[in-house]
CSV table of C-alpha atoms in Angstrom, one decimal:
chain,number,residue,atom,x,y,z
G,29,MET,CA,-1.9,-14.8,26.0
G,30,LEU,CA,-3.4,-11.7,24.2
G,31,LEU,CA,-1.8,-8.7,26.2
G,32,ASP,CA,-2.8,-5.9,23.7
G,33,ASN,CA,-4.7,-4.8,20.8
G,34,ARG,CA,-1.8,-4.6,18.3
G,35,ARG,CA,-1.3,-6.6,14.9
G,36,ARG,CA,2.0,-9.4,16.4
G,37,ASN,CA,4.0,-9.6,13.3
G,38,SER,CA,3.5,-12.8,11.6
G,39,GLY,CA,6.9,-13.5,9.2
G,40,LEU,CA,9.8,-15.2,10.3
G,41,PHE,CA,11.6,-13.6,7.8
G,42,ASN,CA,11.4,-12.3,4.3
G,43,PHE,CA,12.7,-12.3,1.1
G,44,GLY,CA,12.0,-9.2,-0.9
G,45,PHE,CA,12.8,-7.7,-4.4
G,46,ASP,CA,12.7,-3.7,-4.6
G,47,ASP,CA,14.8,-2.4,-8.1
G,48,LYS,CA,14.1,1.1,-7.1
G,49,ASP,CA,15.8,1.4,-3.5
G,50,ARG,CA,17.4,-1.4,-2.9
G,51,ASP,CA,18.6,-3.0,-6.8
G,52,GLY,CA,16.8,-6.5,-6.5
G,53,PHE,CA,17.0,-8.9,-3.7
G,54,PHE,CA,17.2,-8.9,-0.7
G,55,ILE,CA,16.2,-10.6,3.2
G,56,GLU,CA,15.2,-9.0,5.6
G,57,ARG,CA,13.7,-10.6,9.5
G,58,ARG,CA,11.6,-8.3,12.3
G,59,PHE,CA,12.6,-7.9,15.8
G,60,ASP,CA,10.7,-7.0,18.7
G,61,VAL,CA,13.1,-4.6,20.8
G,62,TYR,CA,10.4,-3.8,23.2
G,63,SER,CA,7.2,-4.4,23.2
G,64,THR,CA,4.8,-3.1,25.6
G,65,PRO,CA,1.0,-2.4,25.8
G,66,LEU,CA,2.2,1.7,26.3
G,67,VAL,CA,5.1,1.3,23.6
G,68,SER,CA,7.0,-0.9,20.8
G,69,PHE,CA,10.5,-0.6,19.1
G,70,SER,CA,11.3,-3.1,16.2
G,71,LEU,CA,14.0,-3.3,14.1
G,72,THR,CA,14.4,-4.9,11.0
G,73,PRO,CA,18.0,-5.7,9.8
G,74,GLN,CA,18.2,-6.1,5.8
G,75,ILE,CA,21.0,-7.7,3.7
G,76,LEU,CA,21.0,-6.3,0.0
G,77,VAL,CA,22.1,-9.9,-1.7
G,78,GLN,CA,21.6,-8.2,-5.2
G,79,ARG,CA,23.6,-5.0,-4.3
G,80,ALA,CA,26.5,-6.6,-2.4
G,81,ILE,CA,26.9,-9.2,-5.3
G,82,ASP,CA,27.0,-6.5,-8.3
G,83,GLN,CA,29.1,-4.6,-6.4
G,84,GLY,CA,31.3,-7.2,-5.0
G,85,SER,CA,33.3,-6.3,-1.6
G,86,PHE,CA,31.4,-7.7,0.4
G,87,PRO,CA,30.5,-7.0,3.5
G,88,ASP,CA,30.1,-3.3,3.7
G,89,PRO,CA,27.6,-1.1,4.6
G,90,ASP,CA,26.0,0.0,1.4
G,91,HIS,CA,25.0,-4.2,1.7
G,92,PHE,CA,22.6,-3.7,4.1
G,93,GLY,CA,19.2,-1.7,5.2
G,94,LEU,CA,17.5,-1.4,8.4
G,95,VAL,CA,13.8,-0.2,9.1
G,96,ALA,CA,13.2,1.4,12.5
G,97,ASP,CA,9.8,1.1,13.7
G,98,LEU,CA,8.3,2.9,16.7
G,99,ASP,CA,4.9,2.9,18.3
G,100,PHE,CA,3.4,5.0,21.3
G,101,ARG,CA,-0.4,4.7,22.6
G,102,PRO,CA,-0.3,6.6,25.6
G,103,SER,CA,-4.0,6.9,25.7
G,104,PRO,CA,-6.7,4.6,23.9
G,105,ASN,CA,-7.4,7.9,21.9
G,106,THR,CA,-4.2,9.1,20.9
G,107,THR,CA,-1.4,7.3,18.9
G,108,VAL,CA,2.1,8.4,18.0
G,109,GLN,CA,4.3,6.4,15.0
G,110,ALA,CA,7.1,6.8,13.3
G,111,VAL,CA,8.9,4.5,10.8
G,112,ALA,CA,12.6,4.9,9.3
G,113,ASN,CA,13.6,3.8,6.3
G,114,PHE,CA,17.2,2.9,5.6
G,115,SER,CA,18.0,1.1,1.9
G,116,SER,CA,22.0,1.5,2.9
G,117,LEU,CA,24.2,1.9,6.1
G,118,ASP,CA,26.6,4.5,4.0
G,119,PHE,CA,25.1,7.3,5.4
G,120,SER,CA,27.3,9.6,3.6
G,121,GLU,CA,24.5,9.9,1.4
G,122,ILE,CA,22.1,9.8,3.5
G,123,GLU,CA,19.4,12.0,1.9
G,124,ASP,CA,19.1,10.1,-0.8
G,125,ARG,CA,19.2,6.6,1.2
G,126,LEU,CA,16.2,7.4,3.8
G,127,ARG,CA,12.4,7.7,4.4
G,128,ALA,CA,11.3,8.2,7.3
G,129,SER,CA,7.8,9.2,8.5
G,130,VAL,CA,5.8,10.6,11.8
G,131,ARG,CA,1.6,10.4,12.1
G,132,ALA,CA,0.4,11.5,15.9
G,133,GLN,CA,-3.1,10.9,15.8
G,134,GLN,CA,-6.1,12.2,18.6
G,135,ARG,CA,-9.6,10.4,18.4
G,136,VAL,CA,-11.9,13.5,18.4
G,137,PHE,CA,-15.4,12.7,19.5
G,138,ASN,CA,-15.7,9.8,16.5
G,139,HIS,CA,-13.2,11.1,14.2
G,140,THR,CA,-9.6,11.0,13.5
G,141,VAL,CA,-7.5,13.8,13.7
G,142,ALA,CA,-3.8,13.3,12.4
G,143,LEU,CA,-0.6,15.2,12.8
G,144,GLU,CA,1.7,13.9,9.2
G,145,TYR,CA,4.9,14.2,8.3
G,146,SER,CA,7.0,12.5,5.3
G,147,TYR,CA,10.3,12.6,4.1
G,148,ARG,CA,11.2,11.3,0.1
G,149,ASP,CA,7.5,9.7,0.9
G,150,ARG,CA,6.9,6.9,-1.6
G,151,LEU,CA,4.3,6.6,-4.0
G,152,PHE,CA,2.5,4.1,-6.8
G,153,ASN,CA,0.2,6.6,-9.2
G,154,GLY,CA,-0.8,4.4,-11.8
G,155,SER,CA,1.0,4.9,-15.4
G,156,LEU,CA,2.7,7.9,-14.0
G,157,GLY,CA,4.5,5.5,-12.0
G,158,PHE,CA,6.7,5.8,-9.1
G,159,GLN,CA,6.7,9.5,-7.5
G,160,ASP,CA,8.7,10.5,-4.3
G,161,VAL,CA,7.3,13.3,-2.3
G,162,GLN,CA,10.4,15.1,-1.1
G,163,SER,CA,8.9,16.2,1.8
G,164,SER,CA,5.1,16.6,2.8
G,165,LEU,CA,4.0,18.4,6.5
G,166,GLY,CA,0.2,18.9,7.5
G,167,LEU,CA,-3.2,17.9,9.2
G,168,VAL,CA,-5.6,15.9,8.0
G,169,ILE,CA,-9.5,14.7,9.7
G,170,ASN,CA,-10.6,11.3,8.2
G,171,SER,CA,-14.0,10.7,9.4
G,172,PRO,CA,-15.5,7.2,10.7
G,173,ARG,CA,-17.5,5.2,7.9
G,174,TYR,CA,-21.6,6.4,8.4
G,175,VAL,CA,-23.9,4.0,7.0
G,176,LEU,CA,-26.7,6.3,5.7
G,177,GLY,CA,-30.1,4.7,6.8
G,178,ASP,CA,-31.9,1.8,5.4
G,179,SER,CA,-30.1,2.1,2.0
G,180,LEU,CA,-27.0,0.5,3.0
G,181,ILE,CA,-24.9,3.2,1.3
G,182,ASN,CA,-21.7,3.7,3.1
G,183,LEU,CA,-20.6,7.8,3.5
G,184,THR,CA,-16.2,8.7,4.2
G,185,TYR,CA,-14.3,11.8,4.2
G,186,GLN,CA,-11.3,13.5,4.3
G,187,GLY,CA,-10.1,17.1,4.7
G,188,SER,CA,-6.4,18.1,4.7
G,189,ILE,CA,-3.5,21.0,4.3
G,190,GLN,CA,-0.3,20.0,3.6
G,191,TYR,CA,2.6,22.0,3.3
G,192,VAL,CA,4.6,19.7,0.5
G,193,ASN,CA,7.5,19.6,-1.8
G,194,ALA,CA,7.7,17.6,-4.6
G,195,GLN,CA,8.2,17.0,-8.4
G,196,THR,CA,6.4,19.4,-11.0
G,197,ASP,CA,6.9,19.9,-14.6
G,198,GLN,CA,5.5,22.9,-14.9
G,199,ALA,CA,8.1,25.4,-15.5
G,200,ASP,CA,6.8,28.5,-14.2
G,201,LEU,CA,7.5,27.0,-10.5
G,202,TYR,CA,11.4,26.4,-10.8
G,203,PRO,CA,13.6,28.5,-11.9
G,204,SER,CA,14.4,28.1,-15.6
G,205,LEU,CA,18.2,27.7,-15.9
G,206,ARG,CA,19.5,24.2,-15.0
G,207,GLN,CA,21.8,25.5,-12.6
G,208,ASP,CA,19.5,27.3,-10.4
G,209,ARG,CA,16.7,24.6,-10.2
G,210,ASP,CA,16.4,22.2,-7.4
G,211,LEU,CA,16.6,18.6,-8.0
G,212,SER,CA,16.3,17.1,-5.1
G,213,CYS,CA,13.0,16.0,-5.1
G,214,ILE,CA,13.7,14.5,-7.6
G,215,ASP,CA,15.0,10.5,-8.5
G,216,PRO,CA,19.2,10.6,-8.0
G,217,ASP,CA,18.8,7.9,-11.4
G,218,ASP,CA,16.8,9.9,-13.2
G,219,ARG,CA,18.4,14.0,-11.9
G,220,ALA,CA,21.2,13.6,-15.0
G,221,THR,CA,17.3,13.8,-17.4
G,222,THR,CA,14.9,14.6,-16.2
G,223,GLY,CA,13.2,18.6,-17.3
G,224,ASN,CA,11.3,18.8,-14.2
G,225,GLY,CA,12.0,20.5,-10.9
G,226,CYS,CA,11.0,21.0,-7.4
G,227,ALA,CA,8.2,23.4,-6.4
G,228,ASP,CA,6.9,23.8,-2.8
G,229,LEU,CA,3.0,24.7,-2.6
G,230,THR,CA,0.1,24.8,0.0
G,231,ARG,CA,-2.5,21.7,-0.8
G,232,TYR,CA,-6.0,22.0,0.1
G,233,GLN,CA,-7.8,18.7,-0.7
G,234,VAL,CA,-11.2,17.2,0.5
G,235,ALA,CA,-12.6,14.0,-0.6
G,236,ALA,CA,-16.2,12.3,0.0
G,237,THR,CA,-16.5,8.7,-0.7
G,238,LEU,CA,-20.2,7.0,-1.1
G,239,SER,CA,-20.1,3.2,-1.5
G,240,ARG,CA,-22.2,-0.4,-1.7
G,241,PHE,CA,-22.1,-3.9,-1.6
G,242,PHE,CA,-25.5,-5.6,-3.5
G,243,PRO,CA,-25.0,-9.2,-3.1
G,244,ILE,CA,-26.3,-11.5,-5.3
G,245,TRP,CA,-25.8,-14.9,-3.6
G,246,TYR,CA,-24.3,-16.3,-0.6
G,247,GLY,CA,-23.9,-19.7,-0.2
G,248,THR,CA,-22.7,-22.0,3.4
G,249,PRO,CA,-19.5,-22.6,4.9
G,250,LEU,CA,-17.8,-25.9,6.1
G,251,PRO,CA,-18.2,-26.3,10.0
G,252,PRO,CA,-15.3,-25.1,11.8
G,253,THR,CA,-13.3,-27.9,11.9
G,254,PRO,CA,-10.1,-29.2,10.8
G,255,THR,CA,-11.4,-31.9,7.9
G,256,GLU,CA,-13.6,-29.4,6.6
G,257,GLY,CA,-13.9,-25.4,6.7
G,258,LEU,CA,-10.9,-24.7,8.7
G,259,ARG,CA,-8.4,-27.3,5.9
G,260,TYR,CA,-6.8,-24.7,4.4
G,261,THR,CA,-8.0,-21.9,6.0
G,262,PRO,CA,-7.9,-20.3,9.5
G,263,THR,CA,-11.6,-19.8,9.5
G,264,PRO,CA,-13.9,-21.5,7.0
G,265,VAL,CA,-15.1,-20.1,3.3
G,266,VAL,CA,-18.2,-18.3,3.0
G,267,PRO,CA,-18.9,-19.0,-0.8
G,268,TYR,CA,-20.9,-15.9,-3.0
G,269,LEU,CA,-21.5,-13.5,-5.5
G,270,GLY,CA,-21.8,-9.1,-5.6
G,271,VAL,CA,-21.4,-6.1,-7.2
G,272,PHE,CA,-19.5,-3.7,-5.3
G,273,THR,CA,-20.1,0.2,-6.2
G,274,GLN,CA,-18.7,3.5,-5.7
G,275,VAL,CA,-18.2,7.0,-5.9
G,276,GLN,CA,-15.6,9.1,-5.0
G,277,GLY,CA,-15.3,12.9,-5.3
G,278,VAL,CA,-11.6,14.9,-4.2
G,279,TYR,CA,-11.7,18.7,-4.8
G,280,SER,CA,-7.6,19.9,-4.4
G,281,GLY,CA,-6.4,23.2,-4.8
G,282,TYR,CA,-3.0,24.8,-4.0
G,283,SER,CA,-1.2,27.9,-3.5
G,284,ASN,CA,-0.5,29.0,-6.4
G,285,GLY,CA,-4.4,29.1,-7.7
G,286,ASP,CA,-4.2,25.7,-9.7
G,287,THR,CA,-6.6,23.2,-8.3
G,288,GLN,CA,-7.6,19.7,-9.8
G,289,ALA,CA,-11.5,18.3,-9.2
G,290,SER,CA,-12.1,15.0,-9.9
G,291,LEU,CA,-15.0,12.6,-9.8
G,292,ARG,CA,-14.8,8.4,-10.1
G,293,GLY,CA,-17.8,6.0,-10.8
G,294,SER,CA,-16.9,2.6,-10.4
G,295,VAL,CA,-18.6,-1.2,-10.6
G,296,THR,CA,-16.7,-4.3,-9.8
G,297,LEU,CA,-18.1,-7.7,-9.1
G,298,LEU,CA,-17.1,-9.8,-7.1
G,299,GLY,CA,-17.3,-13.7,-6.3
G,300,GLN,CA,-15.5,-16.8,-4.3
G,301,ILE,CA,-16.7,-20.1,-5.8
G,302,GLY,CA,-15.7,-23.1,-3.9
G,303,ARG,CA,-14.8,-24.2,0.2
G,304,PHE,CA,-11.6,-24.4,-0.4
G,305,SER,CA,-11.6,-28.1,1.2
G,306,ARG,CA,-11.7,-30.5,-1.6
G,307,PRO,CA,-7.7,-31.7,-2.7
G,308,PHE,CA,-8.4,-29.6,-6.3
G,309,LEU,CA,-10.1,-26.5,-8.0
G,310,ASP,CA,-12.0,-26.1,-4.9
G,311,SER,CA,-11.6,-22.6,-4.2
G,312,THR,CA,-11.9,-19.8,-7.0
G,313,GLU,CA,-11.4,-16.0,-6.8
G,314,PHE,CA,-12.2,-13.2,-8.7
G,315,SER,CA,-13.4,-9.9,-9.4
G,316,PHE,CA,-13.6,-7.8,-12.2
G,317,GLY,CA,-13.7,-3.6,-12.4
G,318,TYR,CA,-14.7,-0.7,-14.4
G,319,PHE,CA,-13.9,2.5,-13.1
G,320,ASN,CA,-13.9,5.6,-15.0
G,321,THR,CA,-13.4,9.8,-13.8
G,322,LEU,CA,-14.7,13.4,-14.8
G,323,LEU,CA,-11.9,15.5,-14.6
G,324,GLU,CA,-11.2,19.2,-14.5
G,325,GLY,CA,-8.4,21.2,-14.0
G,326,LYS,CA,-4.5,19.0,-13.0
G,327,SER,CA,-2.2,19.3,-10.3
G,328,PRO,CA,0.9,21.0,-11.0
G,329,PHE,CA,2.7,17.7,-8.9
G,330,LEU,CA,2.7,14.3,-10.7
G,331,PHE,CA,2.1,12.7,-7.3
G,332,ASP,CA,-1.2,13.3,-7.0
G,333,ARG,CA,-2.3,14.5,-10.8
G,334,VAL,CA,-5.2,12.0,-12.1
G,335,GLY,CA,-3.3,10.0,-14.8
G,336,ASP,CA,-5.5,7.4,-15.6
G,337,SER,CA,-9.3,8.0,-16.5
G,338,GLN,CA,-10.7,5.3,-17.5
G,339,PHE,CA,-9.3,1.5,-17.0
G,340,VAL,CA,-9.8,-1.6,-15.9
G,341,ILE,CA,-8.5,-4.2,-12.9
G,342,ALA,CA,-9.3,-8.0,-12.7
G,343,SER,CA,-8.4,-10.7,-10.6
G,344,LEU,CA,-8.8,-14.3,-10.8
G,345,THR,CA,-7.2,-16.7,-7.4
G,346,GLN,CA,-7.3,-20.4,-8.3
G,347,GLN,CA,-6.7,-23.1,-6.4
G,348,ILE,CA,-4.8,-25.7,-8.3
G,349,TYR,CA,-4.1,-28.7,-6.0
G,350,GLY,CA,-4.3,-28.4,-1.6
G,351,PRO,CA,-3.2,-25.4,-0.8
G,352,LEU,CA,-1.7,-24.1,-3.6
G,353,ARG,CA,-2.9,-21.0,-4.7
G,354,ALA,CA,-2.4,-19.1,-8.4
G,355,GLY,CA,-3.3,-15.4,-8.8
G,356,VAL,CA,-3.0,-13.0,-10.6
G,357,GLN,CA,-4.3,-9.2,-11.5
G,358,VAL,CA,-4.7,-7.2,-13.8
G,359,ALA,CA,-4.9,-2.9,-14.5
G,360,TYR,CA,-4.9,-1.5,-17.9
G,361,ASN,CA,-5.5,1.9,-19.3
G,362,LEU,CA,-8.6,1.8,-21.9
G,363,ASP,CA,-7.0,5.6,-23.0
G,364,THR,CA,-4.2,4.3,-23.3
G,365,GLN,CA,-4.8,1.1,-24.0
G,366,ASP,CA,-0.9,0.4,-22.2
G,367,GLU,CA,-1.0,-2.3,-19.4
G,368,ILE,CA,-0.7,0.3,-15.4
G,369,ASP,CA,0.3,-2.8,-13.4
G,370,THR,CA,0.0,-6.8,-13.4
G,371,VAL,CA,0.9,-8.5,-9.9
G,372,TYR,CA,1.5,-12.4,-9.9
G,373,ARG,CA,0.8,-14.4,-6.6
G,374,LEU,CA,1.6,-17.8,-5.9
G,375,GLU,CA,0.4,-18.9,-2.4
G,376,TYR,CA,0.4,-22.1,0.0
G,377,ARG,CA,-2.2,-22.2,2.9
G,378,ARG,CA,-2.9,-23.9,5.5
G,379,ARG,CA,-4.4,-23.3,9.0
G,380,THR,CA,-1.6,-22.1,10.9
G,381,TYR,CA,0.6,-20.6,8.5
G,382,SER,CA,0.8,-19.6,4.8
G,383,ILE,CA,3.8,-18.8,2.0
G,384,ILE,CA,3.4,-16.1,-0.6
G,385,ALA,CA,5.0,-14.5,-3.3
G,386,THR,CA,4.1,-11.9,-5.4
G,387,TYR,CA,5.5,-10.0,-8.1
G,388,SER,CA,4.7,-6.7,-9.2
G,389,SER,CA,5.4,-5.6,-13.3
G,390,GLY,CA,4.9,-2.0,-12.5
G,391,ARG,CA,6.2,-2.1,-9.9
G,392,ARG,CA,9.5,-3.5,-10.3
G,393,GLU,CA,9.0,-4.9,-6.4
G,394,ALA,CA,8.7,-8.8,-5.6
G,395,THR,CA,7.8,-10.8,-2.2
G,396,LEU,CA,8.5,-14.0,-0.4
G,397,SER,CA,6.8,-13.9,3.0
G,398,PHE,CA,6.6,-16.6,5.8
G,399,GLN,CA,3.0,-15.8,8.1
G,400,LEU,CA,1.7,-17.6,11.0
G,401,ASN,CA,-1.7,-17.3,11.7
G,402,ASP,CA,-1.3,-17.0,16.3
G,403,PHE,CA,-3.7,-15.0,18.1
G,404,ASN,CA,-3.2,-11.4,16.8
G,405,TRP,CA,-3.3,-12.9,13.5
G,406,THR,CA,-6.4,-10.6,11.6
G,407,GLY,CA,-6.9,-13.0,9.1
G,408,ASP,CA,-5.1,-12.6,4.5
G,409,PRO,CA,-3.9,-9.9,4.2
G,410,GLY,CA,-5.3,-9.3,0.4
G,411,PRO,CA,-4.8,-11.3,-2.4
G,412,PHE,CA,-3.1,-8.8,-3.9
G,413,SER,CA,-0.8,-7.3,-0.7
G,414,GLY,CA,3.0,-6.7,0.0
G,415,SER,CA,4.2,-4.7,-2.4
G,416,GLY,CA,6.5,-1.6,-0.6
G,417,SER,CA,4.8,1.3,-1.5
G,418,ASN,CA,1.4,3.0,-1.0
G,419,THR,CA,-1.0,3.2,-4.2
G,420,VAL,CA,-2.5,6.7,-4.9
G,421,GLU,CA,-6.1,7.1,-5.6
G,422,SER,CA,-8.0,9.5,-7.4
G,423,SER,CA,-5.2,11.9,-6.0
G,424,VAL,CA,-5.5,11.1,-2.5
G,425,ILE,CA,-2.6,9.7,-0.7
G,426,PRO,CA,-3.4,7.4,1.4
G,427,SER,CA,-2.3,7.9,5.7
G,428,ILE,CA,1.1,7.0,7.1
G,429,ASN,CA,1.0,3.3,8.0
């Protein structure tokens, strides 16, 4: 029986690899401690296997992690979410072992207004790598998706004001003497070698996105029966070919007087060949996208600085045999001719469950997850999803989940 519209935990247990926070391989399992249509609270204990092997003397509080997740919905238009992520249960260094966020969201007319606070938010900013935002407090307004008349062009926009403490490489924003410089926002492993420091600034940002999908061809799905359209997937696959176009403009202003303005355009060819029903090479998903950015100014922070102005993203996912599929996605900077990130994916998919393994060379993260397609399962989580950190796109910080 479906009690509410929350998405339930679909994994039995997960294996993960996090070389940054958890020193490598770990195992986790989520438990729903309390769940009603109004409030849900879950705990995800973790065993940090590789750290325990490297350090020895198991068990030790440093060999365990924990994720606590609270979701409170006092009304249909109001939600409050809080997450505390501990990469160690040794609380003597909790300031470097805790990541946390709180988000109170209210629907106002057809917009969402959110008050957000995050502590040590972990973001991946392309070629600039992982960046920690030590703290951020602010207000974010998101629009719904508008369709502009008969043009089929989608419009979304966002506005925010945030007080941010994060890493900067601009020496005028922090004391020049090393002993006076605040290093709390910098990863502990980098504090001894970095020449950067931390800065507190107010950040104002507006962003707008126009997008449209141009279908070139649609095929017909197979009947939704266990031997045809539902043989390996919870819903029949529809073959297609199309082009997705997008233009995004972002303006960011900072309380020290700096500004960063960008206009990014992209064109992506997308396709699905086959219906994933026959046992051999009956499913090929592919995409190839080109992104180019016009940029003026530069952010004083590293976490939202536009570092990749011209790049491509290409992906291919292929059925090997039966329910087994393999995929790879590559992001490549055309200006520097450097790889941004490569994500590998191996999937064993059935109609009622999936086993998915991913590895990101740029993020140095890996996951192995078991997922059940139950009553609240909303479909494929995405061909290259599963990493434990958000990605900054055109300097826009993703909303806290």
